[in-house]
Short mmCIF file of C-alpha atoms and ligand atoms in Angstrom, two decimals:
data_model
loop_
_atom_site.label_atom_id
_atom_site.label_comp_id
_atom_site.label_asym_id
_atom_site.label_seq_id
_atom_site.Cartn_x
_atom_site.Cartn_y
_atom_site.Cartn_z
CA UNK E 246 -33.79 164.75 -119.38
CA UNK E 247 -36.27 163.19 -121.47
CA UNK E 248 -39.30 165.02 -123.00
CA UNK E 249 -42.31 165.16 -120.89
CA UNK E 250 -45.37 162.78 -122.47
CA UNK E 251 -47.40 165.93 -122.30
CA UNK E 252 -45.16 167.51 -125.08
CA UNK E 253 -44.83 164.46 -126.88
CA UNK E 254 -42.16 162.41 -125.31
CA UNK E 255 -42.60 158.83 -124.44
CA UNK E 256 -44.44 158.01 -120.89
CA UNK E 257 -43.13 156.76 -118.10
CA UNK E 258 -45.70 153.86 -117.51
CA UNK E 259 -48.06 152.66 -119.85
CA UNK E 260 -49.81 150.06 -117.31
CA UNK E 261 -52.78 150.72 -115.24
CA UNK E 262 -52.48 151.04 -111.56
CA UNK E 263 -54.67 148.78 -109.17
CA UNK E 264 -57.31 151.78 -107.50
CA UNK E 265 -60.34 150.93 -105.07
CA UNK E 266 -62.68 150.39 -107.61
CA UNK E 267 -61.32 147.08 -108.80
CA UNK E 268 -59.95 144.09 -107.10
CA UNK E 269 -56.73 144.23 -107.53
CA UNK E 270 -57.04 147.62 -105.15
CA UNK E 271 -58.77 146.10 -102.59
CA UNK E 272 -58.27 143.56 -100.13
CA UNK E 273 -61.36 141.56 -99.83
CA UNK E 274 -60.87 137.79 -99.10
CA UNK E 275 -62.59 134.25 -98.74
CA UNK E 276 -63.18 135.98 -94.80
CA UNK E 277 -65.47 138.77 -96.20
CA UNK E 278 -67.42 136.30 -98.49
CA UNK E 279 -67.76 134.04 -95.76
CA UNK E 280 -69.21 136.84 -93.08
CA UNK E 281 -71.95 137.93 -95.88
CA UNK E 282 -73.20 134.08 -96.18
CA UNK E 283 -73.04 134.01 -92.95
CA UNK E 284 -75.81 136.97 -92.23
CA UNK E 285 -77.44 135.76 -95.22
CA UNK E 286 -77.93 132.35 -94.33
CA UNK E 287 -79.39 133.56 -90.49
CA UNK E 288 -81.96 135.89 -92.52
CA UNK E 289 -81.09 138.51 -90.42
CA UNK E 290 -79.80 141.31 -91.81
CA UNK E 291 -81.06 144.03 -89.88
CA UNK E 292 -78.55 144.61 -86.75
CA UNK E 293 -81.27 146.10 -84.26
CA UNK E 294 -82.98 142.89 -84.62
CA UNK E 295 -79.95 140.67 -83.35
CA UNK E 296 -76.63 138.91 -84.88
CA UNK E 297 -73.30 139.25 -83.85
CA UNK E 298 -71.91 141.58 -86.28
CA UNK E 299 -72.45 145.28 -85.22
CA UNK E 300 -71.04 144.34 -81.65
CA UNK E 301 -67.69 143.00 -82.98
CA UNK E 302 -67.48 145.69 -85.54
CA UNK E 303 -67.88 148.65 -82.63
CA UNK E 304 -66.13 146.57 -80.25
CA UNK E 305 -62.85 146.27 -83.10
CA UNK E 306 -63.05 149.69 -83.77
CA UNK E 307 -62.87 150.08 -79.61
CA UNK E 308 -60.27 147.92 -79.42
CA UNK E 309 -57.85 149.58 -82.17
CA UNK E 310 -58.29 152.89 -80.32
CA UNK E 311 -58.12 151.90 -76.78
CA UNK E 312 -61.26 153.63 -76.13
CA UNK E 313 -64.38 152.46 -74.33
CA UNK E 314 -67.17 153.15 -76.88
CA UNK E 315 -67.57 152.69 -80.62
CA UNK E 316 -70.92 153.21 -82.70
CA UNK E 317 -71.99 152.25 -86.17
CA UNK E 318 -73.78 153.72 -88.77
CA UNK E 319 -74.81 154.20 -92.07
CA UNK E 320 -71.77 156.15 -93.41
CA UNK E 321 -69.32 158.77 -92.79
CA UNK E 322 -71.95 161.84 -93.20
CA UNK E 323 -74.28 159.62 -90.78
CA UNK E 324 -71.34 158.92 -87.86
CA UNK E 325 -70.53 162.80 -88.64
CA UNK E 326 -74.31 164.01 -87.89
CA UNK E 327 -74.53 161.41 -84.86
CA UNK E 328 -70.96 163.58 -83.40
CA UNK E 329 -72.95 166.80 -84.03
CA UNK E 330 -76.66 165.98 -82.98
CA UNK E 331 -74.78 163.80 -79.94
CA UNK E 332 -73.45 167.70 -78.60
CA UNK E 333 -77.34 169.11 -79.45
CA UNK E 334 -76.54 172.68 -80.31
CA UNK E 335 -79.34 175.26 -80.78
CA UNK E 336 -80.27 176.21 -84.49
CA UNK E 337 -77.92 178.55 -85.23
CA UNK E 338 -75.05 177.76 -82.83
CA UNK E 339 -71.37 177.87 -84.29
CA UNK E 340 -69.64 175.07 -85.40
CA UNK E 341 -65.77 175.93 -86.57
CA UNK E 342 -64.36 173.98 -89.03
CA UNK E 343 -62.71 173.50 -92.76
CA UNK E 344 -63.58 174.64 -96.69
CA UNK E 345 -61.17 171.43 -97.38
CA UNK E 346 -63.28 168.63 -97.09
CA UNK E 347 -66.22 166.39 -98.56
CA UNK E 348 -69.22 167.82 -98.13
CA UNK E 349 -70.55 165.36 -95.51
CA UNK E 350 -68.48 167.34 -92.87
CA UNK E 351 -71.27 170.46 -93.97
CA UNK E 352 -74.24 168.69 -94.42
CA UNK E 353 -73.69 166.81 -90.75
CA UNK E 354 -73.81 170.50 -89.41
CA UNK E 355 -76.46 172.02 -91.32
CA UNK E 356 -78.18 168.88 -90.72
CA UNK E 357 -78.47 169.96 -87.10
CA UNK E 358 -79.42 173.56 -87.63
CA UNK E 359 -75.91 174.74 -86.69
CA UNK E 360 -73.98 177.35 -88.62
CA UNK E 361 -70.19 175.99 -90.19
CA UNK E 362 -67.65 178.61 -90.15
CA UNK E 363 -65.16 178.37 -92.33
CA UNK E 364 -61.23 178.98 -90.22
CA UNK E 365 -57.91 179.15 -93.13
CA UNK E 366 -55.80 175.72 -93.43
CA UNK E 367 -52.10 175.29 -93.68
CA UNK E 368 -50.40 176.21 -96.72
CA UNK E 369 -48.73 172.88 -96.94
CA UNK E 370 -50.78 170.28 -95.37
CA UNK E 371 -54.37 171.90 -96.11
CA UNK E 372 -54.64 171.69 -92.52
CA UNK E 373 -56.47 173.63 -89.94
CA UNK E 374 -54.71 176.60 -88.66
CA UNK E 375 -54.92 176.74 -84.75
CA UNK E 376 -54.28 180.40 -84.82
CA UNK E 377 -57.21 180.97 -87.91
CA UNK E 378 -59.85 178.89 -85.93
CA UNK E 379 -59.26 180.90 -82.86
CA UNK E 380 -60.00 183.97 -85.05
CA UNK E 381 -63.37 182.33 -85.83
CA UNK E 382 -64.50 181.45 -82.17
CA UNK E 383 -67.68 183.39 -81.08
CA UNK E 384 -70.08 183.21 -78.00
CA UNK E 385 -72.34 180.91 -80.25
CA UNK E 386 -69.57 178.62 -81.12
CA UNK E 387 -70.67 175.27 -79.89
CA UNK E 388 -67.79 172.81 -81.51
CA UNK E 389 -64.70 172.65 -83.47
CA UNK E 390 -64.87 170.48 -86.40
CA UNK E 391 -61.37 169.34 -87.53
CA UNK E 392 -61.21 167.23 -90.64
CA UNK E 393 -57.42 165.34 -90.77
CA UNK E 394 -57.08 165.66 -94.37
CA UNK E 395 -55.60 163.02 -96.96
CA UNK E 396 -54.13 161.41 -93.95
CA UNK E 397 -52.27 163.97 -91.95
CA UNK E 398 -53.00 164.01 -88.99
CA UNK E 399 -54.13 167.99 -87.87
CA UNK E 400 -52.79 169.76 -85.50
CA UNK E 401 -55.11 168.06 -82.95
CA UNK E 402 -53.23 168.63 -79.70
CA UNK E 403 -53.19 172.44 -80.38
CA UNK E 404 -57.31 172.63 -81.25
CA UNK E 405 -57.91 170.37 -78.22
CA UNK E 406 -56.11 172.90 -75.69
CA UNK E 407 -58.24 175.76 -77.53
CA UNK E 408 -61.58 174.17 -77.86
CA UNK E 409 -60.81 173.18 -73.77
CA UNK E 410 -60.36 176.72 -73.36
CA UNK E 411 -63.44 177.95 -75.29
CA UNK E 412 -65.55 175.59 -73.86
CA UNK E 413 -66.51 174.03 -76.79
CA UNK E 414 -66.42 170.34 -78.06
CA UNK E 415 -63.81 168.96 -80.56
CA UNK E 416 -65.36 166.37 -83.20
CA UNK E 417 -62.85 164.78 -85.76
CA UNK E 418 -63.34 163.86 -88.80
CA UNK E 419 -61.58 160.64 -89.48
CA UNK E 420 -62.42 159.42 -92.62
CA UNK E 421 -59.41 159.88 -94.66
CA UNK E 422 -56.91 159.59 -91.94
CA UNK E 423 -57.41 155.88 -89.66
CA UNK E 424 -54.54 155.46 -87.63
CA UNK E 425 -52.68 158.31 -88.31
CA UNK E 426 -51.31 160.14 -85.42
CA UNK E 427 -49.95 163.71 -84.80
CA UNK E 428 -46.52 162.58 -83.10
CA UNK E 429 -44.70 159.62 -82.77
CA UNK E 430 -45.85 157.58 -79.99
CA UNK E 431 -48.84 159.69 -79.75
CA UNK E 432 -52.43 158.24 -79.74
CA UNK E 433 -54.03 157.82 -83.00
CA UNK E 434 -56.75 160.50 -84.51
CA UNK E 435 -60.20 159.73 -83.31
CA UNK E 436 -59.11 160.27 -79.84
CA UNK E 437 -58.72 163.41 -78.89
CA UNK E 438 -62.16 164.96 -79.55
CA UNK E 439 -65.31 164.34 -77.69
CA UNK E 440 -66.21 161.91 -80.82
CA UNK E 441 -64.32 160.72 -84.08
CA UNK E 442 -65.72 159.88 -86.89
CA UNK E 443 -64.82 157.15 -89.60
CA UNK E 444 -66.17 156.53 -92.97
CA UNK E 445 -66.49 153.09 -94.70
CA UNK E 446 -67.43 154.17 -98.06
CA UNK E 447 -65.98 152.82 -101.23
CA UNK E 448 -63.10 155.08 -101.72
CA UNK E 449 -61.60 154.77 -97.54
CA UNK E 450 -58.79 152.84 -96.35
CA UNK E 451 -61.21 149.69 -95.55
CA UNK E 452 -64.73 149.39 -96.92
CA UNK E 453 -68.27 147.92 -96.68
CA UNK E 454 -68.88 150.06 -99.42
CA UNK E 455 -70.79 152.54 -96.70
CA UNK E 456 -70.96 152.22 -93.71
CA UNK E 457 -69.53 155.08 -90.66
CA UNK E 458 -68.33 154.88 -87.08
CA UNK E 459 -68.27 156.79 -84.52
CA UNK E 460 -65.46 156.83 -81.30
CA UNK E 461 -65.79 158.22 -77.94
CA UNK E 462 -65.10 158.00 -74.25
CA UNK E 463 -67.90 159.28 -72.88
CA UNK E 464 -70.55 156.77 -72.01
CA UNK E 465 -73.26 159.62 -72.29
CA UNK E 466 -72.25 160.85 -75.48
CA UNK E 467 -72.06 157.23 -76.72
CA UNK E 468 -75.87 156.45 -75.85
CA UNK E 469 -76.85 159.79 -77.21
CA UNK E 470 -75.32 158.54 -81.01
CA UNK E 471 -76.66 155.03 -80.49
CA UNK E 472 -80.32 156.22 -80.01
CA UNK E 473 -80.04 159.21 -82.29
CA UNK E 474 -79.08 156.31 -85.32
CA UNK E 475 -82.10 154.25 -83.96
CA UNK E 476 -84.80 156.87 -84.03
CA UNK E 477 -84.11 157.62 -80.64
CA UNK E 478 -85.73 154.28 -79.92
CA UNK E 479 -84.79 152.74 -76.30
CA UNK E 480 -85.70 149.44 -77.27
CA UNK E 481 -84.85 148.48 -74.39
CA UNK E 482 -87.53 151.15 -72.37
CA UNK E 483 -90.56 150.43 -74.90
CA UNK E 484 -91.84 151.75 -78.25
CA UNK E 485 -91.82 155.55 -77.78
CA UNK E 486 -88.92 158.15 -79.25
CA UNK E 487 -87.42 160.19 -77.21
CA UNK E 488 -86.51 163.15 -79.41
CA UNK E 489 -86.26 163.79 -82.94
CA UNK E 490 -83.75 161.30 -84.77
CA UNK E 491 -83.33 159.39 -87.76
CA UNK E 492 -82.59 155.79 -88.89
CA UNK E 493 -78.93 155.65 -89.64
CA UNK E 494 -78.57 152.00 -89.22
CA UNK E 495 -75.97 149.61 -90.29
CA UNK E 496 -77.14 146.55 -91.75
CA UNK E 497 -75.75 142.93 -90.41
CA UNK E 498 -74.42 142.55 -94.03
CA UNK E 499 -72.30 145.53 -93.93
CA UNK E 500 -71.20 145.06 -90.32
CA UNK E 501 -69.95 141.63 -91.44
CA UNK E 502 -68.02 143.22 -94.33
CA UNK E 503 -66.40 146.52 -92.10
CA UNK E 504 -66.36 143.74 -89.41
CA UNK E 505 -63.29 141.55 -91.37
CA UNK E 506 -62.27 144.63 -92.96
CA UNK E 507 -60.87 146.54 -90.10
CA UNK E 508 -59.08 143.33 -88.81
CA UNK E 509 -56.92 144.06 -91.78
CA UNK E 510 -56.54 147.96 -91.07
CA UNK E 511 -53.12 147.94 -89.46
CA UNK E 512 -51.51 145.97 -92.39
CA UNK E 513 -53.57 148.15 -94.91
CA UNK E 514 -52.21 151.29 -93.64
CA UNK E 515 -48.62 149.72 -92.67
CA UNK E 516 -48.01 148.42 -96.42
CA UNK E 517 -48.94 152.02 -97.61
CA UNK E 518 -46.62 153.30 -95.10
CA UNK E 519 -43.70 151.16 -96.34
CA UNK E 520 -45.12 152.21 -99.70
CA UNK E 521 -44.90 155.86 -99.12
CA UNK E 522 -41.21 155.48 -97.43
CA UNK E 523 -40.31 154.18 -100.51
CA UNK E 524 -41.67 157.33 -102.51
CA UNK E 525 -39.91 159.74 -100.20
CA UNK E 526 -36.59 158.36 -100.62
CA UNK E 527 -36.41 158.15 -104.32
CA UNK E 528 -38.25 162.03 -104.60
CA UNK E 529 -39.07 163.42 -101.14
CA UNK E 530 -36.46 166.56 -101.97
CA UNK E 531 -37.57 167.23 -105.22
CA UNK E 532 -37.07 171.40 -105.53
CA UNK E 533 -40.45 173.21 -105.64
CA UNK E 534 -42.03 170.09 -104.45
CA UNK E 535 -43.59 170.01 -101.19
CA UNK E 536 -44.67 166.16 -99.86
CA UNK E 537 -45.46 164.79 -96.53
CA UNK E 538 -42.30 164.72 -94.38
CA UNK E 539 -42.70 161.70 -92.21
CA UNK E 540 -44.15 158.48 -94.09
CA UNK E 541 -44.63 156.37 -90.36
CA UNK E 542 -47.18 159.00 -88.93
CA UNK E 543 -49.38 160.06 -91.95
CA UNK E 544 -52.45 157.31 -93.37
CA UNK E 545 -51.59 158.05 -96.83
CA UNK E 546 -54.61 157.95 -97.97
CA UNK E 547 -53.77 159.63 -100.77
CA UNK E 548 -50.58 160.97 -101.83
CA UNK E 549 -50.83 164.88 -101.56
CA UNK E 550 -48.19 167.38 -103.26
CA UNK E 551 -47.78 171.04 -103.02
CA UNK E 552 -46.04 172.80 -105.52
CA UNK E 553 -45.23 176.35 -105.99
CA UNK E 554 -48.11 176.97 -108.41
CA UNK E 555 -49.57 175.51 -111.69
CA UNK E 556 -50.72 172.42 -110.71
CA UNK E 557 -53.70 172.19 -113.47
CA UNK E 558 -50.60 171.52 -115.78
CA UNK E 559 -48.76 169.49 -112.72
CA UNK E 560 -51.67 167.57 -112.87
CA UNK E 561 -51.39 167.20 -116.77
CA UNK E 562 -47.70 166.06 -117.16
CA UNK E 563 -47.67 163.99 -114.52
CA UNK E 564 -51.44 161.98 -116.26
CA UNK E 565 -49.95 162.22 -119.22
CA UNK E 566 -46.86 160.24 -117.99
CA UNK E 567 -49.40 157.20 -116.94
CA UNK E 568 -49.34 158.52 -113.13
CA UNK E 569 -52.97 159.37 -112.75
CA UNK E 570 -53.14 163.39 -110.92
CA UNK E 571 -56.09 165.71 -109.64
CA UNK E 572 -54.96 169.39 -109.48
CA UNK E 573 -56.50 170.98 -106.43
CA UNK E 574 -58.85 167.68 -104.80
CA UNK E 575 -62.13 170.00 -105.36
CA UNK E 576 -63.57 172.18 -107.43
CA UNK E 577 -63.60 174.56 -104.95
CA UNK E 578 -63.67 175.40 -101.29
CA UNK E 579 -66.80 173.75 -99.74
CA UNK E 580 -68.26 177.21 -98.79
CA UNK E 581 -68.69 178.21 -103.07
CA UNK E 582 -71.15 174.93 -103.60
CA UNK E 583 -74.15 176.22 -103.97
CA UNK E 584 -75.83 174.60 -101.13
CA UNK E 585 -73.48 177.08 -99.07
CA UNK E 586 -72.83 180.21 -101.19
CA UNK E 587 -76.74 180.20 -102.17
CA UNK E 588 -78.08 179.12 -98.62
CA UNK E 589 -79.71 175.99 -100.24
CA UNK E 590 -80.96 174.72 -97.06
CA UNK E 591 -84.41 174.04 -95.97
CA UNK E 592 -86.99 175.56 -98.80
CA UNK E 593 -86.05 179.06 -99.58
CA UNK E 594 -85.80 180.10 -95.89
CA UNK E 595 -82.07 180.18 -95.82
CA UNK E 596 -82.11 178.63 -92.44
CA UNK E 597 -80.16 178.53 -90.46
CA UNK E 598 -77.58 180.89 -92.04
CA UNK E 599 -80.16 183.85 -91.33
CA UNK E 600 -80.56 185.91 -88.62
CA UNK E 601 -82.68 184.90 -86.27
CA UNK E 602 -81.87 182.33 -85.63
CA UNK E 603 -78.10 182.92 -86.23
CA UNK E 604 -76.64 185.65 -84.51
CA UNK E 605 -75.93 187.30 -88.20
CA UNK E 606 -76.65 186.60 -91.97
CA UNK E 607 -74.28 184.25 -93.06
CA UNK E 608 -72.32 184.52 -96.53
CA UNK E 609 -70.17 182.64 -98.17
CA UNK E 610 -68.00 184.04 -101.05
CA UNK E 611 -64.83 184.11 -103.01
CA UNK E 612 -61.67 185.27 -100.66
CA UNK E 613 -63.31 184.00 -97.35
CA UNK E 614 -60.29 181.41 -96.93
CA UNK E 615 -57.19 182.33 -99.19
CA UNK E 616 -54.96 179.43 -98.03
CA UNK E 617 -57.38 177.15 -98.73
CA UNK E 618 -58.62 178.91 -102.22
CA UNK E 619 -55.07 178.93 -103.64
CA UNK E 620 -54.50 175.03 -102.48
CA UNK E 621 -57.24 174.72 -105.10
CA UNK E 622 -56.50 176.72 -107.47
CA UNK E 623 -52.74 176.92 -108.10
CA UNK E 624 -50.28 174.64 -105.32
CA UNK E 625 -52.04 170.87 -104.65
CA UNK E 626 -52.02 167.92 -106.57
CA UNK E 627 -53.39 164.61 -105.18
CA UNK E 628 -52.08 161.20 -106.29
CA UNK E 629 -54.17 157.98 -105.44
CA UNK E 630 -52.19 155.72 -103.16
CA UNK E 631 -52.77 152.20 -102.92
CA UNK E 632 -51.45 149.18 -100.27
CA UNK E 633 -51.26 146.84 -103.25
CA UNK E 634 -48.67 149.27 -105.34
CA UNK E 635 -45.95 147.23 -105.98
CA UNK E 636 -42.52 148.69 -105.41
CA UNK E 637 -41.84 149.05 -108.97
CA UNK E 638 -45.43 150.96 -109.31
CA UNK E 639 -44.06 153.33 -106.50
CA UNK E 640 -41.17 153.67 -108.33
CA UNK E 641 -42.56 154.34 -111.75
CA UNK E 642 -44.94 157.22 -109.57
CA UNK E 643 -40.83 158.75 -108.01
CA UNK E 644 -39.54 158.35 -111.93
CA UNK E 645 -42.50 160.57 -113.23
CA UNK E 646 -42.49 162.97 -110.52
CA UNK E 647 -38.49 163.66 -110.87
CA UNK E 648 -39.35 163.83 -114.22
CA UNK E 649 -42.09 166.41 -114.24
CA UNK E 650 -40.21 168.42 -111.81
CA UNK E 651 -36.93 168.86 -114.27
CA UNK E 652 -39.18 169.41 -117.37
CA UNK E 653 -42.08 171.60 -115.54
C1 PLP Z 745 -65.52 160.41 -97.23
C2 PLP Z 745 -65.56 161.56 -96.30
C3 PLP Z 745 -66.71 161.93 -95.61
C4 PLP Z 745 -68.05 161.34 -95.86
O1 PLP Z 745 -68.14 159.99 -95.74
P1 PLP Z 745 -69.34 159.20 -96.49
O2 PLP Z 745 -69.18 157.83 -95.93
O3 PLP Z 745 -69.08 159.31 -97.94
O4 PLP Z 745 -70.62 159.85 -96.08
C5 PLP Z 745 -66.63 162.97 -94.69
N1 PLP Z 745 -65.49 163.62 -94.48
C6 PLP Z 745 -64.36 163.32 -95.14
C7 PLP Z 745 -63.12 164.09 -94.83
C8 PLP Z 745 -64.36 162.30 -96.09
O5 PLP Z 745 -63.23 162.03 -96.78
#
């Protein structure tokens, strides 16, 4: 075998890949340019005040899911804080979810005054254990916040059948994972909770460079995130508010852009499908090296790896070989930013992580959620994945990873 680049050997790949910050990563098209003129040239480009936009973005989004209600908003954090303000716990309420995650899973909760609790994740997807989140369930618990992560779908059947039992809602988080599904056959994420949420921003599947959405079936639920994006305005009723809300509105031009955008969802995540099939059969059995089994289910967002430790140098070898690597996603769990681990919240109250009015002080430290610390710190690596990878860029990404693996 052939030295490794980071010891001085020749790379693998000296080109660039195409990533979603340039064009060549993206698939924006004369249809996208022509939907912003369009807004543009009507003047308006505020959706409460009319245009056809929102509607056939929601109704899309609908449509993909085969479910009855879709709502915009400003972004993924927005559709996420619509889910949780649309179930209206009490400050200080439970709401179960995952340290793996961005951080607009947390703020969507503290947002509301509720309390997250952190449940351990899978050692190999970073999912959420079932068994872990049942650990976590109190008489304050109010929801179950799953977050399908990197495009895995989680074990949503599973946390459906316990949050059913609990009592409790089930909100996904669908922002890295759009059409993925937990089975074959099997409806897609997004559906099984009382809402899913979507994120448009720049670095998702589609984009209108922010933008969220929100999916459910009930027509309550629905009206309660429509008004609580709007102010809780009922335009329709007059000009009063009918509880506190914010403005998380979409604008006409990004509704135009997510609009065209998700028409080209099912080919986006297909081709990176196809892509990914590709990638398993030239190093899906590499020894030590744990990928995604099944490339038709997963939204490969990103390419995820877990190997049996190291992966800051993982991470290294496989960059220095011209295959771009992050060892571990984060920084850290989401619980040891200091928003969480030093109650950063609302002044210096600490609210509502203090008791009253949580039903105990909340900490956050070091050791809380060991599967999920030593993802981080010693097993994952996360490759960008791209529907415009060419075959040979997919199989200059198999040629570094077989080559890491025999020199690491
Ligand atoms: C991107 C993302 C969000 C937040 O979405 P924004 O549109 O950036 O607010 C929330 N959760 C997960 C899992 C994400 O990947």
């Amino acid at each position: 075998m052939s030295r490794l680049a980071v010891d001085g050997g020749a790379p693998v790949r000296t080109r660039p890949f195409p990533t979603v910050l340039d064009p060549a990563g993206r698939t924006f098209g004369a249809e996208e340019r022509a939907a912003v003129l369009e807004v543009l040239d009507g003047a308006v480009l505020n959706s409460s005040a009319g245009g056809p936009w929102l509607g056939d973005l929601e109704a899309t989004m609908a449509g993909l899911h085969g479910v009855p209600h879709a709502v915009a908003s400003s972004s993924g954090t927005a559709a996420l804080h619509l889910a949780v303000a649309g179930i209206d716990p009490e400050p200080g309420d439970e709401i179960v979810t995952t340290p793996l995650t961005d951080f607009g899973t947390i703020a969507a909760i503290l947002a509301q005054n509720a309390v997250p609790v952190f449940a351990d994740v899978d050692p190999l997807t970073g999912n959420l254990d079932p068994a872990s989140v049942e650990a976590c369930l109190s008489p304050r618990t109010r929801a179950i916040l799953v977050v399908h992560l990197f495009g895995a779908a989680a074990p949503v059947v599973e946390l459906r059948a316990l949050a059913d039992r609990a009592g409790v809602a089930l909100i996904e988080d669908c922002a890295q994972a759009y059409l993925a599904r937990p089975a074959p056959g099997a409806p897609p994420v997004g559906t099984y909770g009382a809402a899913g949420c979507f994120s448009l921003q720049q670095y998702k599947h589609v984009t209108a460079g922010d933008g969220g959405l929100c999916l459910t079936g009930d027509a309550a639920l629905a009206e309660r995130m429509r008004l609580f994006a709007d102010k809780a305005w009922p335009r329709d009723q007059g000009r009063f508010h009918q509880f506190l809300a914010l403005n998380y509105r979409m604008t006409n031009l990004t509704a135009a852009v997510a609009a065209v955008q998700l028409r080209r969802l099912p080919d986006v995540v297909r081709r990176r499908r196809r892509l990914a099939a590709r990638l398993l059969a030239a190093a899906g059995d590499l020894p030590g090296v744990h990928l995604p089994e099944r490339a038709d289910l997963h939204a490969w967002w990103v390419l995820p790896l877990v190997v049996d430790g190291g992966n800051r140098r993982w991470a290294e070898a496989l960059t220095a070989e011209g295959v771009p690597a992050h060892a571990g996603w984060l920084q850290s769990p989401v619980y040891l930013y200091p928003a969480l681990a030093e109650r950063r919240t609302y002044g210096t109250s600490g609210f509502p992580l203090t008791s009253p009015p949580a039903r105990r002080d909340w900490t956050y430290r070091r050791g809380l959620c060991p599967v999920a610390e030593r993802l981080i710190d010693d097993t994952l690596v996360v490759l960008p994945w791209n529907e415009n990878y060419t075959d040979a860029d997919v199989d200059d990404i198999a040629t570094a990873l077989v080559k890491v693996t025999a020199g690491g």
